[in-house]
Coordinates of C-alpha atoms and ligand atoms in Angstrom, one line a residue:
M309 CA 0.0 -0.2 -0.2
E310 CA 1.1 3.4 -0.6
I311 CA 0.9 6.5 1.9
K312 CA 1.4 9.9 0.7
L313 CA 2.8 12.3 2.9
P314 CA 2.2 16.3 2.9
D315 CA 5.6 17.0 1.1
G316 CA 4.3 15.2 -1.8
S317 CA 6.8 12.0 -0.8
V318 CA 5.4 8.4 -1.0
R319 CA 6.0 5.7 1.3
R320 CA 5.3 1.8 0.7
Y321 CA 4.3 -0.7 3.1
E322 CA 3.1 -4.4 3.2
G323 CA 0.4 -5.5 5.4
S324 CA -0.4 -2.5 8.0
V325 CA 1.6 0.2 9.3
T326 CA 0.4 3.1 12.1
P327 CA 1.2 6.6 11.9
G328 CA 3.1 6.3 15.1
Q329 CA 5.7 3.9 13.1
I330 CA 5.6 6.2 10.5
A331 CA 6.2 9.2 12.8
K332 CA 9.3 7.1 14.3
E333 CA 10.8 6.5 10.9
I334 CA 10.7 10.1 10.4
S335 CA 12.5 11.2 13.7
E336 CA 12.3 10.1 17.3
G337 CA 11.7 14.0 18.0
L338 CA 8.6 13.8 15.6
W339 CA 7.2 10.6 17.2
R340 CA 7.5 12.4 21.0
N341 CA 5.5 15.6 19.7
S342 CA 3.1 13.9 17.7
A343 CA -0.8 13.6 19.0
G344 CA -2.3 11.6 16.2
A345 CA -2.9 11.8 12.7
L346 CA -5.0 13.0 9.7
V347 CA -5.6 9.9 7.4
N348 CA -7.6 11.1 4.0
G349 CA -8.6 14.2 6.3
Q350 CA -10.0 12.0 8.9
L351 CA -8.4 12.1 12.6
W352 CA -6.7 9.2 13.6
D353 CA -5.0 7.5 16.5
L354 CA -1.1 7.1 16.4
E355 CA -1.4 3.6 16.9
R356 CA -4.4 2.4 15.0
P357 CA -3.2 0.6 11.9
I358 CA -3.7 1.7 8.3
D359 CA -3.8 -1.0 5.6
F360 CA -5.1 0.9 2.9
D361 CA -3.8 3.7 0.5
C362 CA -4.0 7.1 1.9
E363 CA -2.7 10.4 2.5
L364 CA -1.3 11.0 6.0
K365 CA -0.5 14.1 7.9
I366 CA 1.1 13.6 11.3
I367 CA -0.5 15.8 14.0
K368 CA 2.1 17.4 16.2
L369 CA 0.8 18.2 20.0
D370 CA 1.1 21.9 19.1
D371 CA -0.6 21.7 16.0
P372 CA -4.4 23.1 16.2
E373 CA -6.0 19.7 15.2
A374 CA -4.3 18.3 18.3
V375 CA -6.5 20.4 20.5
E376 CA -9.6 18.1 20.1
I377 CA -7.5 14.5 20.7
Y378 CA -5.8 15.7 24.2
R379 CA -8.5 17.6 25.4
H380 CA -11.0 14.4 24.8
T381 CA -8.3 12.2 26.5
M382 CA -8.2 14.4 29.2
S383 CA -12.0 14.0 29.7
H384 CA -11.5 10.0 29.8
I385 CA -8.7 10.8 32.6
M386 CA -11.2 12.7 34.4
A387 CA -14.0 10.0 34.5
Q388 CA -11.2 7.2 35.2
A389 CA -10.2 9.5 38.4
V390 CA -14.2 10.1 39.3
M391 CA -14.6 6.3 39.0
R392 CA -11.4 5.7 40.9
I393 CA -12.8 8.0 43.9
Y394 CA -16.3 7.3 44.0
G395 CA -16.2 3.6 43.1
E396 CA -16.9 2.1 39.5
E397 CA -19.9 0.7 41.0
N398 CA -21.4 4.1 42.0
V399 CA -20.5 5.9 38.6
K400 CA -22.5 5.8 35.5
L401 CA -20.9 7.9 32.8
G402 CA -22.9 10.4 30.5
I403 CA -21.1 11.9 27.5
G404 CA -17.6 13.4 27.6
P405 CA -17.0 15.8 24.7
T406 CA -14.8 18.4 24.0
I407 CA -16.0 22.1 23.7
E408 CA -14.7 25.3 23.0
N409 CA -11.7 25.9 25.1
G410 CA -11.9 22.9 26.9
F411 CA -14.2 19.6 27.7
Y412 CA -16.4 18.1 30.1
Y413 CA -18.0 14.8 31.4
D414 CA -21.5 14.2 32.8
F415 CA -21.6 11.8 35.5
D416 CA -24.4 10.1 37.4
I417 CA -23.1 9.3 40.8
A418 CA -25.0 7.3 43.4
N419 CA -25.3 9.2 47.0
A420 CA -22.7 11.7 46.0
K421 CA -22.7 15.4 45.0
I422 CA -19.5 17.0 43.8
T423 CA -18.6 20.3 44.7
E424 CA -16.0 22.8 43.9
E425 CA -13.9 21.5 46.8
D426 CA -13.9 18.1 45.3
L427 CA -12.4 19.4 42.0
E428 CA -8.8 19.5 43.6
K429 CA -9.3 15.7 44.7
I430 CA -10.0 14.6 41.1
E431 CA -7.4 16.5 40.0
E432 CA -4.6 15.0 42.2
E433 CA -6.2 11.6 41.1
M434 CA -6.0 12.4 37.6
K435 CA -2.4 13.6 37.8
K436 CA -1.4 10.1 39.1
I437 CA -3.0 8.7 36.1
I438 CA -1.0 11.1 33.7
K439 CA 2.1 9.7 35.8
E440 CA 1.0 6.1 35.4
D441 CA 1.2 6.7 31.6
L442 CA -1.4 4.1 30.7
K443 CA -1.3 2.6 27.4
I444 CA -4.7 4.1 25.4
E445 CA -5.9 1.0 23.3
R446 CA -8.6 1.0 20.8
F447 CA -10.8 -2.1 20.4
E448 CA -14.2 -2.7 18.2
L449 CA -16.8 -4.8 19.4
P450 CA -20.2 -6.1 17.5
K451 CA -23.1 -4.0 18.5
D452 CA -24.6 -6.4 20.3
E453 CA -21.5 -7.5 22.5
A454 CA -20.9 -3.7 22.9
I455 CA -24.5 -3.6 24.6
E456 CA -23.7 -6.7 26.5
L457 CA -20.3 -5.2 27.9
M458 CA -22.0 -1.9 28.9
K459 CA -24.7 -3.6 30.9
R460 CA -22.4 -5.8 32.4
K461 CA -20.6 -2.5 33.6
N462 CA -23.7 -1.1 34.5
Q463 CA -23.7 1.8 32.2
P464 CA -27.4 2.4 31.2
Y465 CA -26.6 5.7 29.2
K466 CA -24.0 4.1 27.2
V467 CA -26.3 1.2 26.4
E468 CA -28.7 3.8 25.2
L469 CA -26.1 5.4 23.0
I470 CA -24.9 2.5 21.5
E471 CA -28.5 1.3 20.5
E472 CA -28.6 4.4 18.6
I473 CA -25.4 4.1 16.5
P474 CA -26.2 2.9 13.3
D475 CA -23.1 1.0 12.5
E476 CA -22.3 -2.7 12.9
K477 CA -19.4 -2.2 14.9
V478 CA -18.6 -0.1 17.9
S479 CA -15.4 1.2 19.1
F480 CA -14.1 1.5 22.8
Y481 CA -11.1 2.9 24.2
K482 CA -9.4 1.1 27.2
Q483 CA -6.8 2.7 29.4
G484 CA -5.6 0.7 32.8
E485 CA -9.1 -0.4 34.4
F486 CA -11.0 2.1 32.4
V487 CA -13.1 1.3 29.3
D488 CA -15.1 3.7 27.4
L489 CA -17.5 3.9 24.6
C490 CA -15.7 6.6 22.1
R491 CA -15.3 7.2 18.3
G492 CA -11.6 8.6 19.2
P493 CA -9.1 9.5 18.4
H494 CA -7.0 9.7 21.5
L495 CA -3.3 10.0 22.5
P496 CA -1.5 6.8 22.7
S497 CA -1.0 6.9 26.4
T498 CA -2.1 9.1 29.1
G499 CA 1.4 10.5 29.9
K500 CA 1.2 12.6 26.9
V501 CA -0.4 15.8 28.0
K502 CA 0.0 17.1 31.3
H503 CA -1.3 20.4 31.7
F504 CA -4.9 20.9 32.8
K505 CA -7.4 22.4 35.3
L506 CA -11.0 21.5 36.5
L507 CA -13.0 24.5 36.2
S508 CA -16.3 24.3 37.3
V509 CA -19.3 21.7 38.4
S510 CA -23.0 22.2 37.4
G511 CA -26.0 20.1 36.8
A512 CA -27.2 19.2 33.2
Y513 CA -29.8 16.8 32.2
W514 CA -29.2 13.8 30.5
R515 CA -29.2 14.7 26.7
G516 CA -30.4 18.1 27.7
N517 CA -33.8 17.1 28.4
E518 CA -35.8 18.1 31.6
K519 CA -37.7 14.8 31.7
N520 CA -34.1 13.0 32.1
P521 CA -32.1 12.7 35.1
M522 CA -30.1 15.2 36.2
L523 CA -26.3 14.6 36.0
Q524 CA -23.1 16.4 37.3
R525 CA -21.2 18.0 34.7
I526 CA -17.3 18.7 35.4
Y527 CA -15.8 21.3 33.3
G528 CA -12.0 21.2 32.4
T529 CA -9.4 22.5 29.9
A530 CA -5.9 21.2 29.0
F531 CA -3.4 22.8 26.8
S532 CA 0.1 21.3 25.3
K533 CA 2.0 24.0 26.9
K534 CA 2.1 25.2 30.7
D535 CA 2.3 29.0 29.7
E536 CA -0.9 28.7 27.2
L537 CA -2.8 27.1 30.2
E538 CA -1.6 29.8 32.7
S539 CA -2.7 32.4 30.1
Y540 CA -6.0 31.0 29.5
L541 CA -6.6 30.5 33.2
K542 CA -5.7 34.4 33.8
M543 CA -8.1 35.6 30.9
L544 CA -11.0 33.4 32.8
E545 CA -9.7 35.3 36.0
E546 CA -10.1 38.6 34.2
A547 CA -13.5 37.3 32.3
K548 CA -14.9 37.0 35.8
K549 CA -14.1 40.2 37.0
R550 CA -15.8 41.7 33.8
D551 CA -18.7 39.7 33.7
H552 CA -21.6 41.9 32.4
R553 CA -24.0 39.9 34.6
K554 CA -22.5 41.1 37.8
L555 CA -21.4 44.6 36.4
G556 CA -24.9 45.3 34.8
P557 CA -26.6 45.6 38.0
Q558 CA -23.8 47.2 40.0
L559 CA -23.6 50.0 37.5
E560 CA -27.3 50.2 37.3
L561 CA -27.3 49.5 33.9
F562 CA -29.9 46.6 33.5
F563 CA -31.0 43.7 35.7
I564 CA -33.4 40.7 34.9
N565 CA -36.1 39.3 36.8
T566 CA -36.6 35.8 36.3
D567 CA -39.7 35.2 37.9
V568 CA -41.8 37.2 35.7
A569 CA -39.3 37.7 32.4
A570 CA -36.6 35.3 32.2
G571 CA -34.2 36.1 29.3
M572 CA -35.8 39.5 28.8
P573 CA -33.3 42.2 30.3
I574 CA -34.7 45.3 31.8
F575 CA -32.8 48.4 31.4
L576 CA -32.3 51.2 33.8
P577 CA -31.6 55.0 32.9
Y578 CA -28.0 54.3 32.9
G579 CA -28.3 51.0 30.8
M580 CA -30.8 52.9 28.0
T581 CA -28.4 55.9 27.8
I582 CA -25.7 53.8 26.2
L583 CA -28.2 51.7 24.3
K584 CA -29.4 55.2 22.7
E585 CA -25.8 56.1 21.7
L586 CA -25.2 52.9 20.3
M587 CA -28.5 53.3 18.2
E588 CA -27.9 57.0 17.3
L589 CA -24.5 55.9 16.0
S590 CA -26.1 53.1 14.2
R591 CA -28.6 55.3 12.8
K592 CA -26.2 58.1 11.5
L593 CA -24.2 55.2 9.7
H594 CA -27.0 53.8 8.3
K595 CA -27.9 57.0 6.5
K596 CA -24.7 57.5 5.3
Y597 CA -24.4 54.0 3.8
G598 CA -28.0 54.9 2.0
Y599 CA -30.5 53.0 4.1
K600 CA -34.2 54.0 5.0
E601 CA -35.5 53.5 8.4
V602 CA -38.7 51.5 8.4
G603 CA -41.0 50.2 11.2
T604 CA -42.9 46.8 11.1
P605 CA -45.4 45.1 13.8
L606 CA -44.2 43.1 16.6
I607 CA -47.4 41.1 16.2
M608 CA -48.6 39.4 12.9
H609 CA -51.1 37.0 11.5
E610 CA -50.0 33.4 11.3
K611 CA -50.7 33.1 7.8
L612 CA -47.5 35.1 6.9
W613 CA -45.5 32.9 8.9
R614 CA -46.7 30.2 7.2
Q615 CA -45.9 31.7 4.1
S616 CA -42.4 32.8 5.5
G617 CA -41.6 29.1 6.4
H618 CA -41.3 30.1 10.0
W619 CA -44.3 28.1 10.8
D620 CA -42.9 24.7 9.7
H621 CA -39.0 25.6 10.6
Y622 CA -38.8 27.7 13.5
K623 CA -42.3 27.1 15.3
N624 CA -40.7 25.9 18.4
N625 CA -39.1 29.0 19.0
M626 CA -41.7 31.8 18.3
Y627 CA -44.3 33.2 20.9
F628 CA -48.1 33.2 20.1
T629 CA -50.9 35.2 20.9
E630 CA -54.7 34.4 20.0
K631 CA -57.7 37.1 19.5
E632 CA -61.0 36.3 17.8
E633 CA -60.2 33.1 17.0
V634 CA -57.1 34.3 14.9
T635 CA -53.7 33.1 15.9
Y636 CA -50.8 36.1 15.7
A637 CA -47.2 35.4 16.3
V638 CA -44.6 37.7 17.7
K639 CA -42.1 38.4 15.3
P640 CA -38.9 36.2 15.5
M641 CA -37.2 37.8 12.6
N642 CA -38.0 41.2 10.8
C643 CA -37.5 39.7 7.2
P644 CA -41.2 39.1 6.2
G645 CA -42.1 42.7 7.6
H646 CA -39.7 44.2 5.1
I647 CA -41.1 42.1 2.1
L648 CA -44.3 43.7 2.6
I649 CA -42.8 46.6 2.4
Y650 CA -41.3 45.7 -0.9
K651 CA -44.3 44.6 -2.0
N652 CA -46.2 47.9 -1.4
K653 CA -45.8 49.3 -4.5
P654 CA -44.2 48.3 -8.1
V655 CA -40.5 48.3 -8.2
S656 CA -38.6 48.6 -11.6
Y657 CA -34.9 47.8 -12.3
K658 CA -33.7 51.5 -11.7
D659 CA -35.3 51.5 -8.1
L660 CA -32.7 48.9 -6.9
P661 CA -30.9 48.2 -4.6
I662 CA -33.3 49.0 -2.3
R663 CA -32.3 49.2 1.6
L664 CA -34.6 49.1 4.3
F665 CA -33.4 49.2 8.0
E666 CA -35.3 48.8 11.3
F667 CA -34.4 48.4 14.9
G668 CA -36.7 45.2 15.3
R669 CA -37.3 43.8 18.3
V670 CA -37.8 40.0 18.1
H671 CA -38.8 37.4 20.7
R672 CA -37.1 34.0 20.3
Y673 CA -37.8 31.1 22.8
E674 CA -34.8 29.8 24.3
R675 CA -34.6 27.0 26.9
G676 CA -34.2 28.2 30.5
G677 CA -30.8 26.4 30.9
V678 CA -29.0 28.3 28.1
L679 CA -30.0 31.8 28.9
H680 CA -27.0 34.0 29.8
G681 CA -27.3 37.7 30.7
L682 CA -27.6 39.7 27.6
L683 CA -25.8 37.4 25.6
R684 CA -28.5 34.5 25.4
V685 CA -31.7 36.1 25.8
R686 CA -35.6 35.7 24.5
T687 CA -35.9 39.0 23.3
F688 CA -33.7 41.4 21.7
T689 CA -33.4 44.2 19.3
Q690 CA -31.5 43.5 15.7
D691 CA -29.9 46.5 13.8
D692 CA -31.5 44.7 11.0
A693 CA -31.5 45.6 7.2
H694 CA -32.6 43.7 3.9
I695 CA -31.0 44.8 0.9
F696 CA -33.3 43.9 -2.0
C697 CA -30.8 44.2 -5.3
R698 CA -30.4 42.8 -9.1
E699 CA -27.7 39.7 -9.1
D700 CA -25.4 42.1 -10.9
Q701 CA -25.3 44.5 -7.6
I702 CA -24.3 41.7 -5.0
V703 CA -20.8 42.5 -5.2
E704 CA -20.9 46.1 -4.4
E705 CA -23.7 45.8 -2.0
V706 CA -21.9 43.0 0.2
T707 CA -18.9 45.3 -0.4
N708 CA -20.6 48.1 0.9
V709 CA -22.2 46.3 3.9
V710 CA -18.3 45.2 4.7
R711 CA -17.2 48.7 4.9
F712 CA -20.2 49.6 7.0
I713 CA -19.3 46.8 9.6
N714 CA -15.3 48.0 9.4
E715 CA -16.3 51.7 10.1
L716 CA -18.6 50.5 13.0
Y717 CA -16.5 48.3 14.8
S718 CA -13.1 50.6 14.5
V719 CA -15.3 52.7 16.7
F720 CA -14.9 50.5 19.5
G721 CA -11.3 49.2 19.0
F722 CA -12.6 45.8 17.8
T723 CA -10.4 43.7 15.6
Y724 CA -12.6 41.2 13.6
R725 CA -12.2 38.1 11.4
A726 CA -14.7 36.4 9.3
T727 CA -16.1 33.2 8.2
L728 CA -17.5 32.6 4.6
S729 CA -19.9 29.6 4.9
T730 CA -20.8 27.8 1.5
M731 CA -23.2 25.8 -0.1
P732 CA -24.6 22.8 2.0
E733 CA -25.3 19.5 0.6
D734 CA -29.0 20.1 1.1
H735 CA -29.6 23.6 -0.7
M736 CA -32.2 25.4 -2.5
G737 CA -31.4 26.9 -5.8
D738 CA -29.2 25.9 -8.8
E739 CA -25.3 25.4 -8.1
A740 CA -24.6 28.3 -10.9
T741 CA -26.4 31.1 -8.8
W742 CA -24.9 29.8 -5.5
E743 CA -21.1 29.7 -7.5
K744 CA -22.0 33.5 -8.2
A745 CA -23.2 34.3 -5.0
T746 CA -20.4 32.8 -3.1
V747 CA -17.9 34.3 -5.4
A748 CA -19.4 37.6 -4.8
L749 CA -19.1 37.4 -1.1
R750 CA -15.4 36.2 -1.3
N751 CA -14.8 39.1 -3.5
A752 CA -16.0 41.6 -1.2
L753 CA -14.0 40.3 1.5
E754 CA -11.0 40.3 -0.5
E755 CA -11.5 44.0 -1.6
T756 CA -12.0 45.0 1.9
G757 CA -9.0 43.0 3.2
V758 CA -11.0 41.4 6.0
P759 CA -9.3 38.5 7.0
F760 CA -11.4 35.3 6.4
V761 CA -11.6 31.4 6.5
V762 CA -14.1 29.3 4.3
A763 CA -16.6 26.9 6.4
E764 CA -17.5 24.8 3.5
G765 CA -20.5 23.4 3.2
E766 CA -21.8 25.5 6.3
G767 CA -24.2 28.0 4.7
A768 CA -27.9 28.1 5.2
F769 CA -30.0 25.6 2.7
Y770 CA -31.1 29.3 1.4
G771 CA -28.1 31.0 0.6
P772 CA -24.4 31.5 1.4
K773 CA -23.1 33.9 4.5
I774 CA -20.6 35.8 6.0
D775 CA -20.2 35.3 9.9
F776 CA -18.0 38.4 11.6
H777 CA -16.2 37.3 15.0
V778 CA -15.3 40.6 17.0
R779 CA -12.0 40.0 19.2
D780 CA -12.3 41.8 22.5
V781 CA -9.5 43.3 24.8
I782 CA -8.8 40.0 26.8
G783 CA -8.9 38.0 23.2
R784 CA -12.2 36.2 23.4
E785 CA -13.9 36.1 20.2
W786 CA -17.8 37.0 19.8
Q787 CA -20.0 36.3 16.7
C788 CA -21.7 39.9 16.0
A789 CA -22.3 40.5 12.4
T790 CA -23.7 38.5 9.8
I791 CA -24.2 39.1 5.8
Q792 CA -26.7 36.4 4.6
L793 CA -27.6 35.9 0.7
D794 CA -31.1 34.4 0.4
F795 CA -32.8 33.1 -3.0
Q796 CA -35.7 31.2 -0.8
M797 CA -37.8 34.4 0.3
P798 CA -38.1 36.6 -2.9
E799 CA -39.5 32.9 -4.1
R800 CA -41.7 32.4 -1.1
F801 CA -43.1 35.8 -1.2
D802 CA -43.1 36.1 -5.1
I803 CA -41.4 39.3 -5.1
T804 CA -40.4 40.9 -8.5
Y805 CA -39.1 44.0 -10.3
K806 CA -39.4 45.1 -14.0
D807 CA -36.3 45.0 -15.9
A808 CA -35.5 47.0 -18.8
D809 CA -36.7 44.8 -21.2
G810 CA -40.2 44.7 -19.1
T811 CA -39.8 41.1 -18.0
E812 CA -40.4 40.4 -14.4
R813 CA -37.8 39.3 -12.6
R814 CA -36.7 38.2 -9.1
P815 CA -34.6 40.6 -7.1
V816 CA -31.8 38.9 -4.4
M817 CA -32.5 39.4 -0.9
I818 CA -29.4 40.1 1.7
H819 CA -30.2 39.9 5.3
R820 CA -27.4 41.9 7.5
A821 CA -27.2 42.8 11.2
L822 CA -24.1 44.7 12.4
Y823 CA -24.3 45.0 16.0
G824 CA -26.2 41.9 15.5
S825 CA -28.2 42.3 18.6
I826 CA -27.7 45.5 20.3
E827 CA -28.4 44.1 23.6
R828 CA -26.0 41.5 23.1
F829 CA -23.2 43.9 21.6
F830 CA -23.9 45.9 24.9
G831 CA -23.4 42.9 27.0
I832 CA -19.9 42.4 25.2
L833 CA -19.2 46.0 25.5
I834 CA -19.5 45.8 29.3
E835 CA -17.0 43.3 29.4
H836 CA -14.6 44.6 26.9
F837 CA -14.6 48.2 28.6
A838 CA -14.7 46.2 32.1
G839 CA -17.4 49.0 32.8
A840 CA -15.2 51.7 32.2
F841 CA -17.0 53.2 29.1
P842 CA -15.2 55.8 27.1
T843 CA -16.5 59.2 27.8
W844 CA -19.0 59.2 24.7
L845 CA -20.8 55.7 26.2
A846 CA -20.5 56.7 29.7
P847 CA -24.0 57.1 31.2
V848 CA -22.7 59.7 33.5
Q849 CA -19.8 61.6 31.8
A850 CA -18.9 64.0 34.9
V851 CA -20.0 64.2 38.4
V852 CA -19.7 67.7 40.5
L853 CA -18.5 67.0 44.3
P854 CA -18.7 70.2 46.4
V855 CA -16.5 69.3 49.5
S856 CA -19.0 70.7 51.9
E857 CA -22.4 72.3 52.0
K858 CA -20.9 75.4 51.9
Y859 CA -20.2 75.1 48.1
V860 CA -23.4 73.5 47.2
D861 CA -24.4 76.6 45.2
Y862 CA -21.3 77.2 43.3
A863 CA -21.2 73.2 42.7
R864 CA -24.8 73.7 41.3
N865 CA -23.6 76.4 38.9
L866 CA -20.8 74.4 37.7
Y867 CA -23.6 71.5 37.1
E868 CA -25.8 73.8 35.0
E869 CA -22.8 74.9 32.9
L870 CA -22.0 71.4 31.9
D871 CA -25.4 70.2 31.4
K872 CA -26.1 72.9 29.0
N873 CA -23.0 72.3 27.2
G874 CA -24.4 68.8 26.3
I875 CA -22.3 66.9 29.1
R876 CA -24.0 64.0 30.9
V877 CA -23.2 65.5 34.3
E878 CA -24.6 64.6 38.0
L879 CA -24.4 66.7 41.3
D880 CA -23.4 64.8 44.0
D881 CA -24.3 66.8 47.1
R882 CA -25.2 63.8 49.4
N883 CA -24.7 64.4 53.1
E884 CA -21.7 62.0 52.9
T885 CA -18.0 62.8 53.4
L886 CA -15.9 63.8 50.4
G887 CA -14.0 60.4 50.4
Y888 CA -17.0 58.4 50.6
R889 CA -18.4 60.1 47.6
I890 CA -15.6 60.1 45.5
R891 CA -15.3 56.1 46.3
E892 CA -18.7 55.4 45.1
N893 CA -18.3 57.6 41.8
Q894 CA -14.8 55.6 41.4
L895 CA -16.9 52.5 41.5
K896 CA -19.3 53.7 39.4
K897 CA -16.6 54.2 36.9
V898 CA -17.5 58.0 35.9
P899 CA -14.6 59.4 33.6
Y900 CA -14.2 62.8 35.5
M901 CA -15.2 63.8 39.4
I902 CA -14.9 67.7 39.7
I903 CA -14.1 68.8 43.4
V904 CA -15.3 72.1 44.4
G905 CA -13.9 74.1 47.6
E906 CA -12.9 77.0 48.7
K907 CA -9.9 77.4 46.4
E908 CA -12.1 76.5 43.2
K909 CA -14.7 78.9 44.3
E910 CA -12.3 81.7 44.5
T911 CA -10.3 81.2 41.3
G912 CA -13.0 79.9 39.4
K913 CA -10.9 77.0 38.2
I914 CA -11.6 73.6 38.7
S915 CA -10.0 70.6 40.6
L916 CA -10.5 67.3 38.8
R917 CA -9.9 63.4 39.6
T918 CA -10.1 60.9 36.7
R919 CA -11.7 57.4 37.4
E920 CA -7.9 56.3 37.1
G921 CA -7.2 58.1 40.4
K922 CA -5.1 61.1 38.5
D923 CA -5.5 64.5 40.0
L924 CA -5.4 67.7 38.2
H925 CA -5.8 71.3 39.5
D926 CA -6.2 74.7 38.2
I927 CA -8.1 73.6 35.2
E928 CA -10.0 76.2 33.1
L929 CA -13.7 75.2 33.1
K930 CA -14.2 76.2 29.3
D931 CA -11.0 73.9 28.8
F932 CA -12.5 71.0 30.6
V933 CA -15.6 71.3 28.4
E934 CA -13.7 71.7 25.5
K935 CA -11.8 68.4 26.4
V936 CA -15.0 66.4 27.1
K937 CA -16.8 67.5 24.1
H938 CA -13.8 66.4 22.0
E939 CA -13.8 62.9 23.8
I940 CA -17.7 62.7 23.3
F941 CA -17.2 63.5 19.4
V942 CA -13.9 61.8 19.1
K943 CA -15.8 58.5 18.0
S944 CA -16.6 60.5 14.7
S945 CA -13.0 61.5 14.3
T946 CA -12.8 57.7 12.9
L947 CA -15.8 58.3 11.1
S948 CA -17.1 60.5 8.0
F949 CA -20.2 62.1 8.2
Ligands
ZN1373 ZN1 -13.2 9.2 23.8
ZN1374 ZN1 -33.8 38.6 7.6

């Protein structure tokens, strides 16, 4: 058989060979540093024999493909440790997959609840297993024998899983006394990766279904290098401090009343101030980029949603209401409303593109377990627009949107990258149209110089799309903007335009949202800035603090002067010590505190304390006003309205 390596060289073997053997033949060092292999593009164990012609790539421990392998191996090591500690007969295993940034395993443990304190004990046992450097071996069993084995081991969840596997044979992995149903691949032994940390424990229903037993889920992470683990843990620590669910109520931005409105944030005046700023910025830019703002109803007749396809494909996520025996749906998306506007009057080719924009409030049902502050909610506002255009206008329109995104994100100091998702196997429309549309999206990305990767076959069935992932100050990525081409909705709603030769043609529809959800974007900003918003966004930009009652009148004058100049200012003349009031305003992260006493009153100048704790004296009021005004409008210095 012939095995082709990435450098183009071909190796010939009789019988069978393992990737591990090949790695060893190349060099001892490569073998030591390898985690697995890609065989014809499929992940493969280092010690799993190959007996067919193939292309093979050795995956090194620090290759991106290795992450999956060693993290998943670590989840087995964790399960083995849990069984050793709580007794094999007491532990029923759920599943133990890798997830973004780590892994977890679900356990059903008789008579024991794992606490955060227990994690250390489990970590200790894991270290022992790593030290034992147990060989990890793959074996296969016919399905009935596999079920037999898992029944014997008292693993009912695994039995359930095997029963659903369509294949004749099922694979297992064994390390020491521990055996687990698994597709693999795994590292060749437990000693090969050492840098891990268990992070948390929580409850999780078996298969995410509330009717099933509640299992205990332990989360952990692993890295190939020690410093990578350390910097990840540091980032987590930092993220905890910035958690918007904590900062939101603390800074009086928003709260959530889970009793009456779970997943539906309630915005307080300070939070609303920020949302309004975000909307104002968005409105200005939409105007600049040639959009027309519209408004559509929150609640519309069910027949609209039947026509749009939401009834068939999205019903479980929708809210409904009934009146006079008619069912209405609360809109989960704004598209059908915008189509009604398009259809409101005849459209000629000269009218295109038509760009309709709306701050569209949508409601989408999500299970209680997945709700997360402002990031995962049941209602939110999209900065949503739909562009109706001719096919020959796609490139220009998409390029225009990418430029818009570029300008919007630069205001917040975000860098970003994009993913281009192409035609899935199950798709509507002919391949030539897909090809044209995908090329159009790609051209737009290349023309605007946005770094992107292609996700083959990941597009929606009705069109290709681009997703934008912004990177925040501590290196986390968030998916925000999307641009989606759609060949389906124009068909479903039979929308047309009259071409130059008088024929009726179908426009292309582009769905796009740039913040995505404004509330979610707000949540990301809270964490990105750790609540210390730049002056233009800060709900209170300056606060005037008289040192004592004697100076309240003078402080009020200053307050009025700043207010007149359009600065968001507060007067804090509470009957508390100056030190106390300074601390409180610092906690509120107000950019500027103006402290007023005898000297200030006499000279007419002001003393400033910044939220970073810097003191400035003898400042002319008008200079301060200029400075703040400049900071408020500095966002527009990157923009060109
Ligand atoms: Zn596994
Ligand atoms: Zn849409």
